[in-house]
mmCIF file of C-alpha atoms and ligand atoms in Angstrom:
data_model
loop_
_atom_site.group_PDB
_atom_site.id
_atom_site.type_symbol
_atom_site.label_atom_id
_atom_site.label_comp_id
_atom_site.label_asym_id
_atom_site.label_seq_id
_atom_site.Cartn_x
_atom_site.Cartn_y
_atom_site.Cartn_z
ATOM 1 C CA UNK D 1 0.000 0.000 0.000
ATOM 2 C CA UNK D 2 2.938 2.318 0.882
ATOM 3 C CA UNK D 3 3.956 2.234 -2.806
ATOM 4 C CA UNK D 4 1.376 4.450 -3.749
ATOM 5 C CA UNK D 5 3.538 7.271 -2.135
ATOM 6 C CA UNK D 6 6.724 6.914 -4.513
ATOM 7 C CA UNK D 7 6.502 9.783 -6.933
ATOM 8 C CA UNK D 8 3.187 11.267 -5.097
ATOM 9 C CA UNK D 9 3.327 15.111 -5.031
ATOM 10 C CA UNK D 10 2.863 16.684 -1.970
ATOM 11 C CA UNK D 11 2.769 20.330 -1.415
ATOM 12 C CA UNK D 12 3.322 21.152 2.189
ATOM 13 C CA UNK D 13 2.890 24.463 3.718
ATOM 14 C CA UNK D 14 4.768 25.616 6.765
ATOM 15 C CA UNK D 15 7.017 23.033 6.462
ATOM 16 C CA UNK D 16 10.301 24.087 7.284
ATOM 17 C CA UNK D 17 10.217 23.321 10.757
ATOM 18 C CA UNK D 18 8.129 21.447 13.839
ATOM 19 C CA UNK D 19 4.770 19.420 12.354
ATOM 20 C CA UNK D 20 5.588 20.271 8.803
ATOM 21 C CA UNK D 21 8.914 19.316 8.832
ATOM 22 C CA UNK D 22 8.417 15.976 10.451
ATOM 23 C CA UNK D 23 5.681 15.041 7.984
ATOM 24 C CA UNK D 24 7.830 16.283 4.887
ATOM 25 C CA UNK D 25 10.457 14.300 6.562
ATOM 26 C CA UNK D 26 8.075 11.190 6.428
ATOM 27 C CA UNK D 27 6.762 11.626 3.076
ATOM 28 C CA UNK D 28 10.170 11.610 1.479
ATOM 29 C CA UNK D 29 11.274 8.556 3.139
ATOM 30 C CA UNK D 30 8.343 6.572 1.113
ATOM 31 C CA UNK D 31 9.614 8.233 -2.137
ATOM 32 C CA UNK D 32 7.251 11.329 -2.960
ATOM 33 C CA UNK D 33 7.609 14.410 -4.455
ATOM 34 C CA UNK D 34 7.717 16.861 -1.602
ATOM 35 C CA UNK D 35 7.255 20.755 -1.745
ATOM 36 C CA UNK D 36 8.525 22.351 1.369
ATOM 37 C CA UNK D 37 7.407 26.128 2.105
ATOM 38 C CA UNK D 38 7.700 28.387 5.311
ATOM 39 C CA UNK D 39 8.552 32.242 5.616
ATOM 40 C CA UNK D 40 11.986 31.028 4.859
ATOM 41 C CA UNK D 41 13.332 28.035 4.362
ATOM 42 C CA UNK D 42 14.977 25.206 6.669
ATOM 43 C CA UNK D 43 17.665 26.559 9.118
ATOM 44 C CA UNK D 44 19.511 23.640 9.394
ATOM 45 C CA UNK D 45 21.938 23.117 6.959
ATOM 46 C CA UNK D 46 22.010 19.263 8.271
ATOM 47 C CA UNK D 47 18.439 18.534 7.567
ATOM 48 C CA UNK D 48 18.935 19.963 4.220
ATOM 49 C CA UNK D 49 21.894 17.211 3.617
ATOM 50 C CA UNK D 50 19.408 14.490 5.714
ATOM 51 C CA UNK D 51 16.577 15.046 3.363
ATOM 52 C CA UNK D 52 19.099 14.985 0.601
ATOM 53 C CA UNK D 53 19.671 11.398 0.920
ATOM 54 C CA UNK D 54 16.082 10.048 1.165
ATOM 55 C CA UNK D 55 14.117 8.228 -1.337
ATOM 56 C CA UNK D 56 12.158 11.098 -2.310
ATOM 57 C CA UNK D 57 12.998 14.655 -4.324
ATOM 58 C CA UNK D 58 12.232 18.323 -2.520
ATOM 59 C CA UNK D 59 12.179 21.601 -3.461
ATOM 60 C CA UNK D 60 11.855 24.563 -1.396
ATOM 61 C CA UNK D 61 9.904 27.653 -1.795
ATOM 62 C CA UNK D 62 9.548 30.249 0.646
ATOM 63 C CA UNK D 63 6.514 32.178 0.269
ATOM 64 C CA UNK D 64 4.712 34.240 3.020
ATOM 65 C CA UNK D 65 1.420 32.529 2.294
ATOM 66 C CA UNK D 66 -0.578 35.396 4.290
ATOM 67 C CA UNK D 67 -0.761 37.364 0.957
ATOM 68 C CA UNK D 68 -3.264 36.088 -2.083
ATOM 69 C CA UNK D 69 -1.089 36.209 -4.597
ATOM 70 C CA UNK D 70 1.748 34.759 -2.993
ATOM 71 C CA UNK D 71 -0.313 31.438 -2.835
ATOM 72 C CA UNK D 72 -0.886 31.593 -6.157
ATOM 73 C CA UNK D 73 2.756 31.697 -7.299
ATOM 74 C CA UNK D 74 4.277 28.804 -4.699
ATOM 75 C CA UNK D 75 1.134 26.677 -6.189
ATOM 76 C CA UNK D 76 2.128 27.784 -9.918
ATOM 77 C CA UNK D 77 5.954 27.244 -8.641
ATOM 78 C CA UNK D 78 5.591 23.676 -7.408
ATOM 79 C CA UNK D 79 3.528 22.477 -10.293
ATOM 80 C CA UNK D 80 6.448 23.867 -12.672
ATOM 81 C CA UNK D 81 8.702 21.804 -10.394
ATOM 82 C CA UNK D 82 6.723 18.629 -10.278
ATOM 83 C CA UNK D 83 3.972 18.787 -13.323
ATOM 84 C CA UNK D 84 0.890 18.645 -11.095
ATOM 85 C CA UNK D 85 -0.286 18.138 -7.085
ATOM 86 C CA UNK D 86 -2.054 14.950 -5.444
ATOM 87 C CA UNK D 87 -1.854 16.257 -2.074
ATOM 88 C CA UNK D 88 -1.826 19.142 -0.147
ATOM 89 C CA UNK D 89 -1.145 19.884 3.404
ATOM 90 C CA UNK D 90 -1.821 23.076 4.561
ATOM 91 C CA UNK D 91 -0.192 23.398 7.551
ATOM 92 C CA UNK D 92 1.049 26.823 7.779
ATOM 93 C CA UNK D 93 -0.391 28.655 10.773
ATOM 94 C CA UNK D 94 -0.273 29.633 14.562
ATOM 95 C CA UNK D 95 -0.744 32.041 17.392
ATOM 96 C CA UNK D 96 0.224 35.094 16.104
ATOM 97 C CA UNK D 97 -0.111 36.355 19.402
ATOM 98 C CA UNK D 98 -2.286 36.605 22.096
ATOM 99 C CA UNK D 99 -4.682 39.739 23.173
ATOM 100 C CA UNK D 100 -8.115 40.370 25.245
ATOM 101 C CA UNK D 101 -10.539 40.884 23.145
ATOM 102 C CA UNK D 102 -11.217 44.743 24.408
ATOM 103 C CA UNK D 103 -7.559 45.431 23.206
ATOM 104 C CA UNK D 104 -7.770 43.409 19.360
ATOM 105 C CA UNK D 105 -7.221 45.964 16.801
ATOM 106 C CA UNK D 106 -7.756 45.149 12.674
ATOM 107 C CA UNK D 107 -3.907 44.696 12.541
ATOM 108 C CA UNK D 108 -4.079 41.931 14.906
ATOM 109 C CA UNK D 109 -7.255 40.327 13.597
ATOM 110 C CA UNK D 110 -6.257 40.559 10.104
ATOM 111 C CA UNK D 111 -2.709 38.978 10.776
ATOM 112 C CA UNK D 112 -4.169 36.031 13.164
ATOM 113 C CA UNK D 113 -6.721 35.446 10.029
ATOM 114 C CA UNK D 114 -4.638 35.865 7.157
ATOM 115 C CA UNK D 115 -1.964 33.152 8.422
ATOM 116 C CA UNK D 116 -4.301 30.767 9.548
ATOM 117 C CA UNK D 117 -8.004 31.183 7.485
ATOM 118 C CA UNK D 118 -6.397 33.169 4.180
ATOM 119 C CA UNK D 119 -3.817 30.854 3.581
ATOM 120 C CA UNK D 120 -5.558 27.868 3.750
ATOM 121 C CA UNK D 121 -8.991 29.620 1.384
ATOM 122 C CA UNK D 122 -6.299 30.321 -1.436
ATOM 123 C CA UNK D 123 -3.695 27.354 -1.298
ATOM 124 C CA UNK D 124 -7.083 25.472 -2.032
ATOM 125 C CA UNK D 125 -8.690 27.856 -4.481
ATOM 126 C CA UNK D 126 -5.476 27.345 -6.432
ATOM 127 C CA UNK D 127 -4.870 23.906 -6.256
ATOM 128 C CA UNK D 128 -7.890 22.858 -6.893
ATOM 129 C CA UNK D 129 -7.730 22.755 -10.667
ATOM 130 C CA UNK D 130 -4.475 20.673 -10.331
ATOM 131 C CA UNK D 131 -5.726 17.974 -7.628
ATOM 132 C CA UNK D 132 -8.951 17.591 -10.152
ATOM 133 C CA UNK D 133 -7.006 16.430 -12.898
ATOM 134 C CA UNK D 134 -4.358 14.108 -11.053
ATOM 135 C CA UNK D 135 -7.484 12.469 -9.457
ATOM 136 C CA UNK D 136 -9.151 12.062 -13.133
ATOM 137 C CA UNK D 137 -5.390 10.835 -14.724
ATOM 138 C CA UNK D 138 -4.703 8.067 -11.672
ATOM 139 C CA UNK D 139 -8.268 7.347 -11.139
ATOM 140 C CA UNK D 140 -7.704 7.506 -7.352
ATOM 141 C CA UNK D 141 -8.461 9.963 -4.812
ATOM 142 C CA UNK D 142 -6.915 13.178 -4.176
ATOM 143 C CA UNK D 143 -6.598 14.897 -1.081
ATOM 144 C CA UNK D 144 -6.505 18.497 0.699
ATOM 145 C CA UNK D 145 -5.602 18.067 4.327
ATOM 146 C CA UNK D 146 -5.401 20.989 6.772
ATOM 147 C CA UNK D 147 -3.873 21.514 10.401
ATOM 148 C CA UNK D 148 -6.537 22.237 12.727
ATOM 149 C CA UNK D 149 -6.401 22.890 16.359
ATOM 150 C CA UNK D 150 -7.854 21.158 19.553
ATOM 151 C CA UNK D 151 -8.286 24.731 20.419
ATOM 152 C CA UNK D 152 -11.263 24.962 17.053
ATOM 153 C CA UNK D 153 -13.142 22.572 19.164
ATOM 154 C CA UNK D 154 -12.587 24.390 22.809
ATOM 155 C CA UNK D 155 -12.082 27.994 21.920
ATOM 156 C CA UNK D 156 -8.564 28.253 22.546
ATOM 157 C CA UNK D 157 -7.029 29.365 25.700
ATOM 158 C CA UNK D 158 -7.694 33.217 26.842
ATOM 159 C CA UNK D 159 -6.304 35.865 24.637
ATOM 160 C CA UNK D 160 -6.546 33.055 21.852
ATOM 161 C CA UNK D 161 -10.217 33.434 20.478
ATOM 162 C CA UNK D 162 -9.409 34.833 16.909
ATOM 163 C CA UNK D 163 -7.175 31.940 16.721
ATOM 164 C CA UNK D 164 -9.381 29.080 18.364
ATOM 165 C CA UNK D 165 -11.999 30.201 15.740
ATOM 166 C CA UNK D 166 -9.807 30.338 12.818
ATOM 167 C CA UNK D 167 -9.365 27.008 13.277
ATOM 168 C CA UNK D 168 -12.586 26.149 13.856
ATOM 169 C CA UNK D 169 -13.515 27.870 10.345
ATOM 170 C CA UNK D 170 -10.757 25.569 8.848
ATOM 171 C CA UNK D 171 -12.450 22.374 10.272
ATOM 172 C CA UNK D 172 -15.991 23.913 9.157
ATOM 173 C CA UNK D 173 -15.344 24.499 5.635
ATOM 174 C CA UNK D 174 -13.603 21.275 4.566
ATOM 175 C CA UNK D 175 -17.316 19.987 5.646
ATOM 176 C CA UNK D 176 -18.318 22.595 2.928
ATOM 177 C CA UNK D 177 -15.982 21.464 0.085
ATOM 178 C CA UNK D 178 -16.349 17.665 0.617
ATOM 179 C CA UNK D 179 -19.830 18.831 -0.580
ATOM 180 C CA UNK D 180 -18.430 20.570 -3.642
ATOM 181 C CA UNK D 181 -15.509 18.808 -4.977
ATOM 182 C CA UNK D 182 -16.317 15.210 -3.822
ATOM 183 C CA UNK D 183 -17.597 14.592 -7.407
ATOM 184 C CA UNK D 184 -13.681 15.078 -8.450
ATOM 185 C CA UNK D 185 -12.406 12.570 -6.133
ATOM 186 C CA UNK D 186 -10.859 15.127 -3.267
ATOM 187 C CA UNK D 187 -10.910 14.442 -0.182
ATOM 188 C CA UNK D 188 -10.667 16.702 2.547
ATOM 189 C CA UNK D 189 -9.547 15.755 6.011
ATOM 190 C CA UNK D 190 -8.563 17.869 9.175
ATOM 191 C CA UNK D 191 -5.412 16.638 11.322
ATOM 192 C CA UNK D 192 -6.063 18.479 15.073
ATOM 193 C CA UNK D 193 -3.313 18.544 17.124
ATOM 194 C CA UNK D 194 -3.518 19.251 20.866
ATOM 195 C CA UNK D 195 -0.235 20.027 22.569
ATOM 196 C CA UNK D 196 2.492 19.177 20.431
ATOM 197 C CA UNK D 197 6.313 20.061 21.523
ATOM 198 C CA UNK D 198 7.482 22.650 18.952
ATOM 199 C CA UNK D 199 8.747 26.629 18.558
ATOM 200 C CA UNK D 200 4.506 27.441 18.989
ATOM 201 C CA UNK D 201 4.843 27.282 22.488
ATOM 202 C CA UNK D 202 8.255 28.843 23.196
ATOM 203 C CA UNK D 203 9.028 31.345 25.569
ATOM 204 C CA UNK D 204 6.142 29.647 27.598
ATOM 205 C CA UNK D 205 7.250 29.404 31.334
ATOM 206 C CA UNK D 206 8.234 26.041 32.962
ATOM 207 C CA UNK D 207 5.098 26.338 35.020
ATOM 208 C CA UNK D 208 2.839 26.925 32.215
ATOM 209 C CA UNK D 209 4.156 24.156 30.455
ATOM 210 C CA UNK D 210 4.051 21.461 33.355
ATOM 211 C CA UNK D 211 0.008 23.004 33.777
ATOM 212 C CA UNK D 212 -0.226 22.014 30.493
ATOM 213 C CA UNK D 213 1.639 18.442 30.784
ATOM 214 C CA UNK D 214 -0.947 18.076 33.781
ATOM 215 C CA UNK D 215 -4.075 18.844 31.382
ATOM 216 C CA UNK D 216 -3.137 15.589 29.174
ATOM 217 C CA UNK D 217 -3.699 12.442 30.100
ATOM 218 C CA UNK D 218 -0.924 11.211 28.739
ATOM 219 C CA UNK D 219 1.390 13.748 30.775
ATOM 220 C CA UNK D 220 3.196 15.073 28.077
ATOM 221 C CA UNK D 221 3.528 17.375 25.001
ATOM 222 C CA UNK D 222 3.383 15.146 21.923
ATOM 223 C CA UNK D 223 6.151 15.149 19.447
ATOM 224 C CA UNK D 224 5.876 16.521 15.518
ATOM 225 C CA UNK D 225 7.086 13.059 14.374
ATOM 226 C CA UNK D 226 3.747 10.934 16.436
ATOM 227 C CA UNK D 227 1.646 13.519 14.469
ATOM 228 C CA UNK D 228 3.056 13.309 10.750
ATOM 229 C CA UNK D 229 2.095 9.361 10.296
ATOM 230 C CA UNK D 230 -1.391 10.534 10.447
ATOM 231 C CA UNK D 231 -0.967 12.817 7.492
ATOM 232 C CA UNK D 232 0.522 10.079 5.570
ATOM 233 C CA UNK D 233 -2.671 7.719 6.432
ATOM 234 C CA UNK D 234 -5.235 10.062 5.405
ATOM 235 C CA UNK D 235 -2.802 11.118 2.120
ATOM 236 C CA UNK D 236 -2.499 7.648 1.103
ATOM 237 C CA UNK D 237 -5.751 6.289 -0.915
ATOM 238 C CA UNK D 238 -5.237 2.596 -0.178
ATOM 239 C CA UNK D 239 -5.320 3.227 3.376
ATOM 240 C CA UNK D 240 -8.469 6.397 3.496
ATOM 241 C CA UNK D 241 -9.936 6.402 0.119
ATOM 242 C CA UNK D 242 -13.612 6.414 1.706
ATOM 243 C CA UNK D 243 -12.491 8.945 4.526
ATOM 244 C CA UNK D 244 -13.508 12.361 4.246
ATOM 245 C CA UNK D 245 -14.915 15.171 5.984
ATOM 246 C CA UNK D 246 -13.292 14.128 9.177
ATOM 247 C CA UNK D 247 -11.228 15.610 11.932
ATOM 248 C CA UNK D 248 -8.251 12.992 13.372
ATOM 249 C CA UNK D 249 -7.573 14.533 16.474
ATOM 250 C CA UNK D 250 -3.901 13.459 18.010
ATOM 251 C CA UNK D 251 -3.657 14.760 21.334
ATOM 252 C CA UNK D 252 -2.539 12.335 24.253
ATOM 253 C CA UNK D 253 -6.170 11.917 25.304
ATOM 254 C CA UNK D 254 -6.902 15.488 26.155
ATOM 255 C CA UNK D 255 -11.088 15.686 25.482
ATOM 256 C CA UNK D 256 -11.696 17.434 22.069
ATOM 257 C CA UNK D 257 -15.769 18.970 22.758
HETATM 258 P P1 LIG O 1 6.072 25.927 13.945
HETATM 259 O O1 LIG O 1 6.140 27.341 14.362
HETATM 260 O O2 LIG O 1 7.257 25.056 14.176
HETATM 261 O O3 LIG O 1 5.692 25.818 12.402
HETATM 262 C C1 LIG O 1 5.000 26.802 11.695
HETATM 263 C C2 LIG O 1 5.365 26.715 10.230
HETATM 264 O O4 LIG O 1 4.537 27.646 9.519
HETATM 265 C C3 LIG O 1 6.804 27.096 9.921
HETATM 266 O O5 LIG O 1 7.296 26.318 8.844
HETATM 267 C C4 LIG O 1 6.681 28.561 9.501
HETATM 268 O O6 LIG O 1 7.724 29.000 8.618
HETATM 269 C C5 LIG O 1 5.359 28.512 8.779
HETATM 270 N N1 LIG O 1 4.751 29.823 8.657
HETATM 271 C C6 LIG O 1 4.432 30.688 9.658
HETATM 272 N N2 LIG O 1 3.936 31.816 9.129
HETATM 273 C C7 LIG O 1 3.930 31.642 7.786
HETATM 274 C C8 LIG O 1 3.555 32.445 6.699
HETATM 275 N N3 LIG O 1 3.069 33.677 6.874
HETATM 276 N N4 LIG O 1 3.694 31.952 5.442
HETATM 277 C C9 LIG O 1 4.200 30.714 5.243
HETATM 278 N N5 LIG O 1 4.565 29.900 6.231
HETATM 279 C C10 LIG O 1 4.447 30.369 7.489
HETATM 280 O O7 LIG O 1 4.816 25.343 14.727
HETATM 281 P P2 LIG O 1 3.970 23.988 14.586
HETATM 282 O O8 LIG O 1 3.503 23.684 15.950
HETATM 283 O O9 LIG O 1 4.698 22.939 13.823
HETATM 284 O O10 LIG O 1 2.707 24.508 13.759
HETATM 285 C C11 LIG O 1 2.225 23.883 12.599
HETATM 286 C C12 LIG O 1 0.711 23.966 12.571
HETATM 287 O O11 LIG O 1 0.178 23.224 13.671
HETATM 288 C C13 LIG O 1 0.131 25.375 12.694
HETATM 289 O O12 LIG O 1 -0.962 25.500 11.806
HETATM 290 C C14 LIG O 1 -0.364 25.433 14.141
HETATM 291 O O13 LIG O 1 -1.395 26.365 14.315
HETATM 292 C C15 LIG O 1 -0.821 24.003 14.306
HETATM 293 N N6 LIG O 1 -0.967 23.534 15.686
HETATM 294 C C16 LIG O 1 0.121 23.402 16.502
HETATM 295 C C17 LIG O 1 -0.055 22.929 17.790
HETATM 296 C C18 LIG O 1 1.096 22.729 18.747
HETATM 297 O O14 LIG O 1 0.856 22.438 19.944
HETATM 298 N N7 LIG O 1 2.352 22.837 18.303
HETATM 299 C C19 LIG O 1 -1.341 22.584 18.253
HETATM 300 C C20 LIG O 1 -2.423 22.725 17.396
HETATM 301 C C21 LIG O 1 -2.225 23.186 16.110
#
């Protein structure tokens, strides 16, 4: 079954480090096409040469994906690097900072929605033609997943709202294009991590953190790499072909509402 990744193009957003990088990571040691993105790209020069040597081929194109137009080109760029797109991952997102709602301004609501509810509209809107035709030329499903957030389902933690609901608009409207594109042979499926141990929660305090440790029932943060296998399940047809329209959550057993 794990065959049907060699030569699979996958376009993953905000994948130059934590989640993203661990699934991009994953996908290229089954042999697929992998397009890594993030503001810049990786840091480490040594996960450039490890990626390198794995079955799989990468390219990297940094593109700040909270502009329109800038989705548009990494789509255009990675199907002129690869000829077309089976699945996309868009996993770009995050905080982008916390504030009570009686201090937001429209700077801070239109970054926290741009990164996390603009990106993910357009990387669709654009790819859409290209996952339509791969689906109709292997005769197999193609997929969109997105990164959601235990925090769509609970609100998000104070200060967080315009986030929490971001991400609960990102679980909504995959509901909304299973309806619409279903008849192409996408599918659309929602990977929600809770706490997972990467830069999104730096500069939290030691006793914020062990609060948080306290709140899972498995009494720990989970890593990037125990969240990227369930991309590649819900990517691969011959494992999800008749899943859609769901949300995985992978989060130690904390209680998703
Ligand atoms: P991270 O900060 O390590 O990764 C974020 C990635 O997004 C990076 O590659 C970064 O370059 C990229 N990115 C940020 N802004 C961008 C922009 N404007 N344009 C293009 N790329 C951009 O954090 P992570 O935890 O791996 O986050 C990945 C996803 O998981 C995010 O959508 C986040 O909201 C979600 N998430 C994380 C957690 C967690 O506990 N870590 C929990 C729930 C959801």
């Amino acid at each position: 079954m794990l065959k049907e990744l060699q030569g699979k193009r996958v376009l993953i957003t905000g994948s130059t480090t934590g989640i993203g990088l661990a699934t991009a990571r994953l996908f290229l040691q089954y042999g697929a096409c992998v397009g890594i993105n993030g503001r810049r790209g990786i840091d480490d020069p040594q996960v450039v040469e490890e990626f390198g040597r794995l079955p799989g081929e990468f390219s990297t194109f940094s593109a700040d994906l909270t502009r329109s137009e800038n989705c548009r080109q990494l789509v255009e760029a990675f199907v002129g690097r690869f000829g077309g797109i089976d699945v996309l991952i868009n996993n770009a997102g995050g905080l982008g900072g916390r504030s009570p709602l009686e201090k937001i301004d429209d700077a801070f609501y239109d970054h926290v929605m741009d990164l996390n509810v603009r990106s993910v509209l357009m990387m669709t809107k654009f790819a859409i033609p290209y996952l339509r035709e791969a689906a109709r030329q292997t005769g197999i499903t193609t997929a969109v997943l997105s990164t959601g957030s235990i925090a769509g389902r609970d609100g998000g933690g104070i200060g967080a709202g315009v986030y929490g609901s971001a991400k609960a608009w990102v679980h909504d409207i995959h509901r909304n294009w299973v309806k619409e594109f279903s008849k192409d042979n996408i599918r659309f499926n929602i990977v929600s991590p809770g706490s997972i141990d990467t830069a999104f929660h730096h500069g939290k305090s030691e006793e914020v953190l062990q609060k948080m440790r306290d709140s899972i029932p498995m009494g720990r943060f989970g890593a990037s790499e125990e969240v990227a296998p369930t991309y590649l399940f819900l990517a691969t047809h011959a494992f999800s072909g008749y899943i859609t329209g769901q949300i995985v959550d992978v989060n130690g057993g904390q209680m998703a509402p």
